[in-house]
Coordinates of C-alpha atoms in Angstrom, one line a residue:
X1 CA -19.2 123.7 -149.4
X2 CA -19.1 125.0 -152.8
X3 CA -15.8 127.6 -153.3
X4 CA -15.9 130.8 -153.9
X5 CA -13.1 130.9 -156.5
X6 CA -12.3 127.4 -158.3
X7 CA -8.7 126.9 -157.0
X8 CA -6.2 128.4 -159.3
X9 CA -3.3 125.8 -161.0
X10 CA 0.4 125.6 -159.8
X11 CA 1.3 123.6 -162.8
X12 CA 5.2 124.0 -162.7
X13 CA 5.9 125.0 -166.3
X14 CA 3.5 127.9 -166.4
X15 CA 5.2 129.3 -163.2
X16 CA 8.5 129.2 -165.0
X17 CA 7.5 130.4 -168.1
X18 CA 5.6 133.7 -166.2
X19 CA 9.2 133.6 -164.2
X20 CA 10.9 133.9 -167.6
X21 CA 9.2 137.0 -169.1
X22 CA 10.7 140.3 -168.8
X23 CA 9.1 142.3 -166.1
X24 CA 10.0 144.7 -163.6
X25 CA 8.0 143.9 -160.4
X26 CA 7.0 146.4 -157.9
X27 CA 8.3 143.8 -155.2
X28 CA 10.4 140.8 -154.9
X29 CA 10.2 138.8 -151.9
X30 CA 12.6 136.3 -151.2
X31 CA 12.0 133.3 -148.8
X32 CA 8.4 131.9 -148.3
X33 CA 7.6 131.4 -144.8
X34 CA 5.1 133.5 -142.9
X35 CA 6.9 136.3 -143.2
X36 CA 7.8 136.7 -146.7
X37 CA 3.9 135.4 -147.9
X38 CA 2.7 137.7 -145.7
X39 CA 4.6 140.4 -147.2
X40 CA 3.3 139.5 -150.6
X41 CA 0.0 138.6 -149.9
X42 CA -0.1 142.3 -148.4
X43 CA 1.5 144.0 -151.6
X44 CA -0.7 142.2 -153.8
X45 CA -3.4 142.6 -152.0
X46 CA -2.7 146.4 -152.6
X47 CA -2.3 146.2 -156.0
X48 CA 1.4 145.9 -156.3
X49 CA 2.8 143.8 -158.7
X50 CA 5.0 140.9 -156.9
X51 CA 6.9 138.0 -157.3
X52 CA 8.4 135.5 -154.3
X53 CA 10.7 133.0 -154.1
X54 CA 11.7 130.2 -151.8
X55 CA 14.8 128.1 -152.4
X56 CA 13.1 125.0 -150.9
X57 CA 9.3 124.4 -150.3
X58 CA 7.0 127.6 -148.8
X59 CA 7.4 127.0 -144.7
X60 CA 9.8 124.1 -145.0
X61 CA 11.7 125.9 -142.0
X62 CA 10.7 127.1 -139.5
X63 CA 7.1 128.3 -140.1
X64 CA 6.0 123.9 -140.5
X65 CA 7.1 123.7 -137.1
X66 CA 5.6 126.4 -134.9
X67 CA 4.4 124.9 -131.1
X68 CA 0.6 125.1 -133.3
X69 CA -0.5 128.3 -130.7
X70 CA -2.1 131.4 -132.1
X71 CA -1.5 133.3 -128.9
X72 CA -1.7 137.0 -127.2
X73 CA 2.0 137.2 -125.8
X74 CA 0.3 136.5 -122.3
X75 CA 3.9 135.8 -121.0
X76 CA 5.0 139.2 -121.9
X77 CA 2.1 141.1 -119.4
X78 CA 4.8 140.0 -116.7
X79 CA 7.4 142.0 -118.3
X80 CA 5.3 145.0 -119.1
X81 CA 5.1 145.1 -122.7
X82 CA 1.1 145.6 -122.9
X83 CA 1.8 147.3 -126.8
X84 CA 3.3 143.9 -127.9
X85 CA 0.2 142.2 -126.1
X86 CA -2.6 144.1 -127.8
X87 CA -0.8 143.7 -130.8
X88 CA -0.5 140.0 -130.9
X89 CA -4.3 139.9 -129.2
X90 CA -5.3 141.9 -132.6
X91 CA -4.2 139.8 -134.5
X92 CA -4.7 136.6 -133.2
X93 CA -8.2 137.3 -133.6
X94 CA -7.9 138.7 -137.2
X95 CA -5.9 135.1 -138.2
X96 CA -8.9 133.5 -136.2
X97 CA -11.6 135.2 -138.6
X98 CA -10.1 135.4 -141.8
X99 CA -8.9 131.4 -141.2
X100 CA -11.6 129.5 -139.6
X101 CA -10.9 126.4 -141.3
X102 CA -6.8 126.7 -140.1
X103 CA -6.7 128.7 -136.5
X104 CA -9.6 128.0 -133.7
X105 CA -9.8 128.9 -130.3
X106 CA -8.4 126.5 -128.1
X107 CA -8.8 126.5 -124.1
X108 CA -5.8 126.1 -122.0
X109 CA -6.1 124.6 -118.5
X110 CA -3.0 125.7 -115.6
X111 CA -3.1 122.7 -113.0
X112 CA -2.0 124.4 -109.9
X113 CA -0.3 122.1 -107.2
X114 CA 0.6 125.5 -105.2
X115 CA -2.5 126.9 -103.0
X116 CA -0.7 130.8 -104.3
X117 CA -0.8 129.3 -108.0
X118 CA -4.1 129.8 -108.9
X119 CA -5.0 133.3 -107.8
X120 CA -1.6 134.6 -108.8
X121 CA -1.8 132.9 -112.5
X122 CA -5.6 133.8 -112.4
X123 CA -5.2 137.6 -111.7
X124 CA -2.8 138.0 -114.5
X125 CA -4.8 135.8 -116.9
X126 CA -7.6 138.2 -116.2
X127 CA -5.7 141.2 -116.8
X128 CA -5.5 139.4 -120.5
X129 CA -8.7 139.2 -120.8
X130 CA -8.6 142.6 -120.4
X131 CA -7.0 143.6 -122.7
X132 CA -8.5 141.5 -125.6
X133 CA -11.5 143.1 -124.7
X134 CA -14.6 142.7 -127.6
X135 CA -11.3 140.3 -129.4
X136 CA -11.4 137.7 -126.4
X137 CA -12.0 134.0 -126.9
X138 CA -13.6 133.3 -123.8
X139 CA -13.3 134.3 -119.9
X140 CA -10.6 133.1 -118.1
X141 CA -12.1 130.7 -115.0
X142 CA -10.6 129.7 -111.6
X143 CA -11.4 126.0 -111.2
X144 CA -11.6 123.5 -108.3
X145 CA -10.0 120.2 -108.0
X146 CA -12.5 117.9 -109.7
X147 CA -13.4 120.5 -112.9
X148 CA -9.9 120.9 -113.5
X149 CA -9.7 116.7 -113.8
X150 CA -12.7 117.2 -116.0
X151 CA -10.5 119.4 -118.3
X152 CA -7.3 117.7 -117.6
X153 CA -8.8 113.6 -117.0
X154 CA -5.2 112.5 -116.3
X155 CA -3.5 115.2 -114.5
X156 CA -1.9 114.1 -111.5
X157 CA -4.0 114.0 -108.8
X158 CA -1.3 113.8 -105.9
X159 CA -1.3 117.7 -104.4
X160 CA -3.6 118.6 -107.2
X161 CA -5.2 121.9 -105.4
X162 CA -7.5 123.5 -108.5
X163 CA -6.4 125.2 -111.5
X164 CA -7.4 128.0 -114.0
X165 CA -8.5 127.9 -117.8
X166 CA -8.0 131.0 -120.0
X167 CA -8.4 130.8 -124.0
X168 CA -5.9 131.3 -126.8
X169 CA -5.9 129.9 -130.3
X170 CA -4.3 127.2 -132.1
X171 CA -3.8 126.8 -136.1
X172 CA -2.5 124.5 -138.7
X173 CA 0.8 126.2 -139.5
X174 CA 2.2 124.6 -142.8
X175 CA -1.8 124.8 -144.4
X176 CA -2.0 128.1 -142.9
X177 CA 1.1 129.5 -145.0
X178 CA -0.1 127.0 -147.9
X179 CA -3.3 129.6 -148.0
X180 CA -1.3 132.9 -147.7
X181 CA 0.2 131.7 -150.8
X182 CA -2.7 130.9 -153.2
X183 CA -4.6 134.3 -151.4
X184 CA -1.7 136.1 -153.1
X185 CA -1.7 134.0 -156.2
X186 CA -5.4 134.6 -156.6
X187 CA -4.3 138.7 -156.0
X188 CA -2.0 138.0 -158.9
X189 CA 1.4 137.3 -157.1
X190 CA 3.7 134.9 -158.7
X191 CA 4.7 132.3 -156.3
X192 CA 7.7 129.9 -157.4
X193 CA 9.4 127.0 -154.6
X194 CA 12.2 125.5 -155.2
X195 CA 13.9 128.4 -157.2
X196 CA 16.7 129.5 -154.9
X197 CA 18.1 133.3 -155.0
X198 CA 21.5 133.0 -156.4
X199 CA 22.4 136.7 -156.6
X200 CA 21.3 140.0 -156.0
X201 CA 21.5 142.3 -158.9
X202 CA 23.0 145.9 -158.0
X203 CA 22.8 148.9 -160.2
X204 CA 24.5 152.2 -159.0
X205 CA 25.0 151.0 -155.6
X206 CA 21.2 150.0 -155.2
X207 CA 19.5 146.4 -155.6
X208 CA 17.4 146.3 -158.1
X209 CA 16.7 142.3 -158.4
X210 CA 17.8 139.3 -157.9
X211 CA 18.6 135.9 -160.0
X212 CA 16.9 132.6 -159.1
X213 CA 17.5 128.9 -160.6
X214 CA 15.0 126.4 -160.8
X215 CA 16.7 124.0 -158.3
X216 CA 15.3 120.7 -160.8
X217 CA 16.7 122.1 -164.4
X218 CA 19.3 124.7 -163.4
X219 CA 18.2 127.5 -166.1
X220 CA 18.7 130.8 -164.5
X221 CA 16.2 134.0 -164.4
X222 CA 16.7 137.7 -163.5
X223 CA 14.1 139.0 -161.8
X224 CA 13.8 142.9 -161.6
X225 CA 11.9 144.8 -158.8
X226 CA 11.7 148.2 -157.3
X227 CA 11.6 147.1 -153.8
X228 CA 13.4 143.4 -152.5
X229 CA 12.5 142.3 -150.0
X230 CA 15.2 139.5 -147.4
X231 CA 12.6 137.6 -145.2
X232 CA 14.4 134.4 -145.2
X233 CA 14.6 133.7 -141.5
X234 CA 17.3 132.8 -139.8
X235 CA 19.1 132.7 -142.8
X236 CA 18.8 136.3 -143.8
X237 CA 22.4 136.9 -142.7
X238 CA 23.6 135.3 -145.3
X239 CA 21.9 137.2 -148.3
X240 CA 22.4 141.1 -146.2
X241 CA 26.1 139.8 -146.1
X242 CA 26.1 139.0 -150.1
X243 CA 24.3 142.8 -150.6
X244 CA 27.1 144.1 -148.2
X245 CA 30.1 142.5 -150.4
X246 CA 27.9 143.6 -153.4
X247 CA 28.1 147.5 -152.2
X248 CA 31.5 147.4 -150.1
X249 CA 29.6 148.1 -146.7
X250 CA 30.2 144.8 -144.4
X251 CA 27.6 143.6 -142.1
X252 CA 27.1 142.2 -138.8
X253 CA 24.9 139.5 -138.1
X254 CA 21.2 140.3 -136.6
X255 CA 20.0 136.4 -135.8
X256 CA 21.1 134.2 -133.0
X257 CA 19.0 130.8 -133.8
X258 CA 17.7 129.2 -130.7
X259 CA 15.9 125.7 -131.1
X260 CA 12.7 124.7 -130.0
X261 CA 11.5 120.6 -129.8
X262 CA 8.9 119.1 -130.1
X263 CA 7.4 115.6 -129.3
X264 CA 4.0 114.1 -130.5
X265 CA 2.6 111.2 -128.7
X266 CA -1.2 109.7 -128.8
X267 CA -3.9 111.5 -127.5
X268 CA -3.8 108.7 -124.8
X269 CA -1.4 110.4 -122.3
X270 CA -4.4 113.5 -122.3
X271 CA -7.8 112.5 -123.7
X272 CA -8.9 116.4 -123.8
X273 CA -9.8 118.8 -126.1
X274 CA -8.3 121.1 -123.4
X275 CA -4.4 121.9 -123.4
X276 CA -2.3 121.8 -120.5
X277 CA 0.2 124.7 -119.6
X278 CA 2.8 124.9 -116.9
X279 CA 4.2 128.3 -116.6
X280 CA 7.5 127.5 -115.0
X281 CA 8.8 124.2 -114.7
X282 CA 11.7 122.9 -113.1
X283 CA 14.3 125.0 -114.8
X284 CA 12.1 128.1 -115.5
X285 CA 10.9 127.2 -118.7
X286 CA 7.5 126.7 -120.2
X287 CA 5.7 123.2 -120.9
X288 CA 2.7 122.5 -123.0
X289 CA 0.8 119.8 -123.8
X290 CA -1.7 120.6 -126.8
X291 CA -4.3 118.4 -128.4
X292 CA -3.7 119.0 -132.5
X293 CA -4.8 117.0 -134.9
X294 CA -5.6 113.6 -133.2
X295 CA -2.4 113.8 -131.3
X296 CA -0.6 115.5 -128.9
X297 CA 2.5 118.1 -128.8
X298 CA 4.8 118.2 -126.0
X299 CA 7.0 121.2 -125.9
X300 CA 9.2 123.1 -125.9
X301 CA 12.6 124.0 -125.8
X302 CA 14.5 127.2 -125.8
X303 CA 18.2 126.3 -126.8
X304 CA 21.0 128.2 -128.4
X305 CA 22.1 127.0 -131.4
X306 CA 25.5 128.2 -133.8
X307 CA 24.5 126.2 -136.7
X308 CA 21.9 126.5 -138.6
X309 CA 20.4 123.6 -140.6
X310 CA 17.7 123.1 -142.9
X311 CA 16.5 119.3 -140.5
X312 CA 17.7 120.5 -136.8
X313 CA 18.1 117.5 -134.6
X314 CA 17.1 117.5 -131.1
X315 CA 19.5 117.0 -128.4
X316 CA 19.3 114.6 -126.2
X317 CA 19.0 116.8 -122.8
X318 CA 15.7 119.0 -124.4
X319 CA 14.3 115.5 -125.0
X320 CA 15.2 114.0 -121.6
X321 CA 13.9 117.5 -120.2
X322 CA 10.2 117.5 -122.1
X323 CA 9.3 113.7 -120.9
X324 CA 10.8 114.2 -117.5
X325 CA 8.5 117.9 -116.7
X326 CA 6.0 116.1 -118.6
X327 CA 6.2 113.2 -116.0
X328 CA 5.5 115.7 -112.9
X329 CA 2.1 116.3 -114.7
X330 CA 0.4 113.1 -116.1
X331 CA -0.5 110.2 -114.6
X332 CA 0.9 108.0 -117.1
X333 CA 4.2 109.5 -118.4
X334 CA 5.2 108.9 -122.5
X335 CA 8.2 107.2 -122.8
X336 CA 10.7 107.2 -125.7
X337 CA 8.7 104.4 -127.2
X338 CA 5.6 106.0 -127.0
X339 CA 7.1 108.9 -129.4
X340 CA 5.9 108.9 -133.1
X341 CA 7.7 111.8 -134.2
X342 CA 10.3 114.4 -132.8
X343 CA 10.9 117.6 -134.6
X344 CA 12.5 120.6 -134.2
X345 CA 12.2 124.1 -135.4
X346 CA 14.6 127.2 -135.5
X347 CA 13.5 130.6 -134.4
X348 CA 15.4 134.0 -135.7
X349 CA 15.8 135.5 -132.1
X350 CA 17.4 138.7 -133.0
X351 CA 20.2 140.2 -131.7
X352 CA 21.3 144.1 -130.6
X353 CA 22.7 145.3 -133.4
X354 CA 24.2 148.6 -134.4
X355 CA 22.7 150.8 -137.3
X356 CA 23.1 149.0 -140.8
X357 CA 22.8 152.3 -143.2
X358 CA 20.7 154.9 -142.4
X359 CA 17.4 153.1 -142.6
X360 CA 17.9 150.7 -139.9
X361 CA 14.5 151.0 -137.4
X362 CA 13.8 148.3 -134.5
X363 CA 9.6 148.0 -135.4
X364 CA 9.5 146.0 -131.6
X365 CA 11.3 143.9 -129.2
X366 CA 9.9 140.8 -131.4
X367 CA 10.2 141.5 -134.7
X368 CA 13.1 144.0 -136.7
X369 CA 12.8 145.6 -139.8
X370 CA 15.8 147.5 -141.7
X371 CA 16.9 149.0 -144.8
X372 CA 20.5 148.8 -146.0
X373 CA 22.3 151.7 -148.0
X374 CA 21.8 149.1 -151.1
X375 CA 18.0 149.7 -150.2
X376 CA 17.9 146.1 -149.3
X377 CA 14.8 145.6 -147.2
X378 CA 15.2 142.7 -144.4
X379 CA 12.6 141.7 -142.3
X380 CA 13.5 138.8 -139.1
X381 CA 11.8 137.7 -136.0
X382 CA 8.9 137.8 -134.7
X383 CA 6.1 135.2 -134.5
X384 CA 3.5 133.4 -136.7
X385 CA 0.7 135.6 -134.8
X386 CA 2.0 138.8 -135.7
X387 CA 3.0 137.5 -139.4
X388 CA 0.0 140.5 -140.8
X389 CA 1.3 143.0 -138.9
X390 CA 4.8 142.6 -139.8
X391 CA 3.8 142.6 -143.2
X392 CA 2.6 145.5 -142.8
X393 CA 5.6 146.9 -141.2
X394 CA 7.8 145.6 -144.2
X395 CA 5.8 148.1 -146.6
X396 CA 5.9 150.8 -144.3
X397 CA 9.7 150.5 -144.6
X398 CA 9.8 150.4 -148.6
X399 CA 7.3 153.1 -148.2
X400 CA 9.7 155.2 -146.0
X401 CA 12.9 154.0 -148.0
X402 CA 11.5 155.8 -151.4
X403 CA 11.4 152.1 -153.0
X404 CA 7.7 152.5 -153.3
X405 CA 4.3 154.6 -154.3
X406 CA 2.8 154.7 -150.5
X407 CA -0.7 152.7 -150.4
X408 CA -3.0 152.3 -147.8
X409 CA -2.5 149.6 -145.2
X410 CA -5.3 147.5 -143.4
X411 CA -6.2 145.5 -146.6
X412 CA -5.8 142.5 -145.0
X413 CA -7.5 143.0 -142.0
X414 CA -10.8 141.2 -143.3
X415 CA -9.3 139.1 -146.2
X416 CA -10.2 135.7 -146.1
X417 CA -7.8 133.0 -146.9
X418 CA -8.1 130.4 -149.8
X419 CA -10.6 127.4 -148.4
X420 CA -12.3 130.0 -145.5
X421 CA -15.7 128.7 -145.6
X422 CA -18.7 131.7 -144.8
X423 CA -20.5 129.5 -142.1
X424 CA -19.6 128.3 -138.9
X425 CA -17.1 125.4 -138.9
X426 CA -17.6 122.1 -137.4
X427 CA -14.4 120.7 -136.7
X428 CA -11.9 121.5 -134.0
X429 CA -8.4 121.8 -135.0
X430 CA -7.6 119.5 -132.3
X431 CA -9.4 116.4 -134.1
X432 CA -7.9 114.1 -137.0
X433 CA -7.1 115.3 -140.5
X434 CA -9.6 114.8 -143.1
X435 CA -11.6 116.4 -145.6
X436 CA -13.0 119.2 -143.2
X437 CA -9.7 120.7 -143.2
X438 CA -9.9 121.7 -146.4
X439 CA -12.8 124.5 -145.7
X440 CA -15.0 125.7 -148.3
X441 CA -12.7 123.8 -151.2
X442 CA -13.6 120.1 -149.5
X443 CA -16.2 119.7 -152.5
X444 CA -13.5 120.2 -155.1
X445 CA -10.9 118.1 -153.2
X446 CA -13.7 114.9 -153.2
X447 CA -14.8 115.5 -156.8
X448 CA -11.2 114.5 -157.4
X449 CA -10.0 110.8 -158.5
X450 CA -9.5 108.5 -155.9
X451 CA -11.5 110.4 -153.2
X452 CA -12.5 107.3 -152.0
X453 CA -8.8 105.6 -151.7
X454 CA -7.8 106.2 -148.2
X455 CA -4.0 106.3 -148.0
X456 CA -3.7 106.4 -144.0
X457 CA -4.0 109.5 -142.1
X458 CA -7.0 111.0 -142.9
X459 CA -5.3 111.3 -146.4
X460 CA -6.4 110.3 -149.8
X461 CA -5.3 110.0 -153.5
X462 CA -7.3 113.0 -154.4
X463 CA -6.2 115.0 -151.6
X464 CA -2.3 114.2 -153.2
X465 CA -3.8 115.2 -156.3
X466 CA -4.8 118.1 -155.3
X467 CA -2.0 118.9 -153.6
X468 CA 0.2 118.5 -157.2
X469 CA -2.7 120.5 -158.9
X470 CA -3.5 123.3 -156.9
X471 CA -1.1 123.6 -153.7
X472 CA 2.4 123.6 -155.6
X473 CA 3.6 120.4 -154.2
X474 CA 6.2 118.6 -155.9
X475 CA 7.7 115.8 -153.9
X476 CA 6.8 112.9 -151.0
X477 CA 7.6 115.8 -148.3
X478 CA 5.6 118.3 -149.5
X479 CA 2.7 116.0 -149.2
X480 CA 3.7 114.3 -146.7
X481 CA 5.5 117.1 -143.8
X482 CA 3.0 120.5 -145.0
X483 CA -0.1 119.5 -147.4
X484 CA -0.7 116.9 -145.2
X485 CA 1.0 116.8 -141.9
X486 CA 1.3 113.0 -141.4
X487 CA 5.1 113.3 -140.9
X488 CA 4.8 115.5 -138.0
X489 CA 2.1 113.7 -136.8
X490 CA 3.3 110.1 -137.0
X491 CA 6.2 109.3 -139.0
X492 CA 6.2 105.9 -139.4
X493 CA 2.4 105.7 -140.6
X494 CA 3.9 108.3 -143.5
X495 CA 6.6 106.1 -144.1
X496 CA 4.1 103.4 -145.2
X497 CA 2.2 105.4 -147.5
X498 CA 5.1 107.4 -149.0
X499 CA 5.2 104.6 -151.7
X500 CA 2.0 105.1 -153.1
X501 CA 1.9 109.3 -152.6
X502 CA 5.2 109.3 -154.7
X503 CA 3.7 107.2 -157.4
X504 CA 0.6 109.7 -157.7
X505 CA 2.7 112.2 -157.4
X506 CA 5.3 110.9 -160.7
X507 CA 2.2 110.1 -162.7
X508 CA 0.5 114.0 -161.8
X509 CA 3.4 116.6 -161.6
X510 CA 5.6 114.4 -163.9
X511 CA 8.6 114.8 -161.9
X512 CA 11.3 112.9 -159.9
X513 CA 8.7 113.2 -156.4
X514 CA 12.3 112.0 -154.2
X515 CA 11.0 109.1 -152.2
X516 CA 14.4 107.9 -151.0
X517 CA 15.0 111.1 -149.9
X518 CA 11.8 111.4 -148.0
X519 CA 12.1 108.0 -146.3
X520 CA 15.5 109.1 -145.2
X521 CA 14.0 112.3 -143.8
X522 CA 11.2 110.7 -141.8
X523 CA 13.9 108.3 -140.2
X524 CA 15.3 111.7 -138.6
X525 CA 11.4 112.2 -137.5
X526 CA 11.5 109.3 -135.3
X527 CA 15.0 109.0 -134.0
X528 CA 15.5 110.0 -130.5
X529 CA 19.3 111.1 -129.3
X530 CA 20.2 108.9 -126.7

């Protein structure tokens, strides 16, 4: 269990005082989600010089609150796209590799109460299989009544008929994007949260950097780059509009948000390692129920939204709709009580959009990246799967814009992720937090103080320490929601312990760690609209 590399410090003043020197990067990334560490794990990975920053925490949006799937597209074989598929069936098994600790395979189970459900799901599932070829997790299987019970223990049973079980992956999203970042810190990338983009800087008509303010102290810093890079999400409207007042070229928006809930109850309601999925429900959608981390995720939703918000709230129809399909498919259907945390996450759908500049190019269906005359580099949609590839993608375009010396691509096609450990792993993704899900760094996580102080679920004072030491966390909810997931998981269990997390947390990072805030927060976790 011994780490390769000792785990490198994100002691706050250091990455301020790097942040302060004068330097002209090759690459600035703003926004620190999957996207934009991608982007600069890739670049450093090359051998660019790069710097990132996030105005809030890395994957406080909408990469912490992913459905948990590592997946192939499989819906998109029924519209044709087979490129998007063996993209996404590429990559899910390069996350899978390079990740083992983070992303597993996970075997999904399709109860069919139709006699024409199974063979017509089955056919198309094999047909996926397909397609993954040598990078398939396992053959897809048509099953009879009683094996798909002994997947699914408390499926319904009235009209049950059989069933098929095909194979993607799941993941640890928040820790996943946790490890992008300290693989590119270790590469040399300067990674700095809570430092808000204030302003692009323009010379000549072409961005050349940005300022930033370190959101706990105000003081200001000018970061010059070659290439910058927008990969802010469904907010990246807002900085291509500031570049288009900057340069007198007004822009249209790209994203229309749509919202997707969320709802974890105990593993109770399915005692499986085995996830359900039903293909179409009632009103076309899909519904999942997926064993991760001791509990289990209901979802999702597919909703417009106009606003966008750092904490969406649910509405009360996509929680009425997940516990009512979810109803038609267990025995024993959770109820609102049963529900120990709700959340919800934003996805940057993108819209048709006319050329912005001469650069503009549409990379796929799922994922656009474009160039504005500034030289302005956004990146927006897409999916966690495909976050490698469209880093890739994102250099290509700096590449083709003139912003950058081309280098090759592919670099991180075998580069393993901070805590991958060389053997084989032991633990399933789908089983409680604890130690294991630290990797190959577990040893250095235990040696800390208070290893042996259990603060609740599956966390401990030296995981928190760790946490302020090594994994840039600063307050209750960076603990709490991404270094450990305890908010998302149960959020009145992280409501208990958030006293004692903030007080390691004061006495180790020596800063205000917002624990009236967080308690606050977690009350949105657990409140369901009526």
């Amino acid at each position: 269990m011994t780490p390769a590399i000792a785990p490198l410090p994100t002691r706050r003043a250091d990455l301020l005082a790097r942040l302060a020197q004068p330097h002209t990067y090759d690459l600035a990334v703003i926004g620190g989600g999957a996207t934009g560490l991608g982007v600069a794990l890739d670049a450093a990975a090359r051998g660019f010089s790069v710097v990132l920053v996030d105005s809030h925490d890395f994957a406080k949006g909408t990469s912490s609150r992913a459905t948990k799937l590592v997946h192939g597209g499989v819906r998109y074989l029924a519209q044709g796209n087979i490129a998007l598929v063996r993209e996404a069936l590429h990559e899910r098994t390069t996350l899978l590799n390079n990740a083992p600790h983070l992303a597993q395979p996970l075997p999904f189970v399709m109860p069919s109460y139709h006699v024409w459900e199974t063979p017509f799901y089955g056919i198309g599932l094999k047909m996926y299989d397909a397609l993954a070829g040598k990078a398939g997790l396992g053959a897809t299987e048509f099953l009879g009544r009683a094996r798909t019970l002994q997947c699914l223990p408390t499926a319904r049973t009235e009209g049950l008929k059989g069933g098929v079980k095909y194979w993607d992956g799941q993941f640890d999203d928040a820790r996943l994007a946790l490890a992008l970042a300290r693989t590119a810190a270790v590469r040399g990338a300067l990674l700095v949260n809570y430092c808000p983009a204030r302003a692009l800087i323009h010379e000549a008509g072409k961005v050349v950097g940005l300022v930033c303010e370190d959101e706990a102290t105000g003081q200001q810093f000018q970061v010059r780059a070659r290439a910058v890079v927008n990969a802010t999400g469904v907010w990246v409207d807002t900085l291509r509009q500031m570049d288009g007042e900057a340069i007198g070229r007004p822009v249209k928006p790209i994203v229309a948000p749509s919202q997707g809930v969320h709802i974890v109850v105990d593993r109770e309601f399915l005692p499986s390692d085995h996830a359900l999925m039903v293909p179409k429900t009632a009103d076309g959608r899909v519904l999942f129920a997926v064993p991760w981390l001791g509990k289990l995720i209901l979802g999702t939703t597919d909703s417009p939204r106009q606003d966008i918000v750092r904490e969406p709230a649910p509405f009360a129809e996509e929680v009425r709709f997940i516990l009512g399909e979810s109803a038609r498919y267990l025995t024993r259907a959770p109820q609102v009580e049963d529900i120990r945390s709700i959340w919800v996450g934003l996805r940057p759908l993108v819209k048709p959009q006319d050329d912005d500049g001469d650069n503009t190019k549409k990379i796929s269906r799922e994922h656009t990246v474009l160039a504005s005359k500034s030289g302005l580099v956004t990146v927006t949609g897409g999916k966690w799967t495909t976050y490698r590839a469209m880093a890739e993608d994102v250099l290509q375009k700096c590449f083709s814009a003139g912003l950058l010396a081309q280098k090759p691509a592919g670099v991180t096609n075998a580069l393993r992720l901070a805590g991958a450990p060389e053997g084989a792993v032991q633990h399933r993704i789908s089983d409680a937090p604890g130690l294991h899900s630290y990797g190959s760094e577990a040893a250095v996580v235990g040696a800390l103080p208070g290893a042996d102080v259990h603060l609740g679920g599956g966390l401990t004072e030296a995981m928190v320490r760790f946490a302020a030491r090594h994994e840039y966390a600063r307050t209750v909810e960076d603990v709490l929601a991404r270094r450990s997931r305890l908010l998302f998981l149960d959020a009145r269990e992280a409501i208990s312990i958030a006293p004692r997390v903030a007080a390691i947390l004061a006495e180790e990072a020596g800063c205000d760690p917002q624990l009236d805030a967080f308690l606050a927060l977690a009350q949105q976790y657990l409140h369901v609209p009526a």
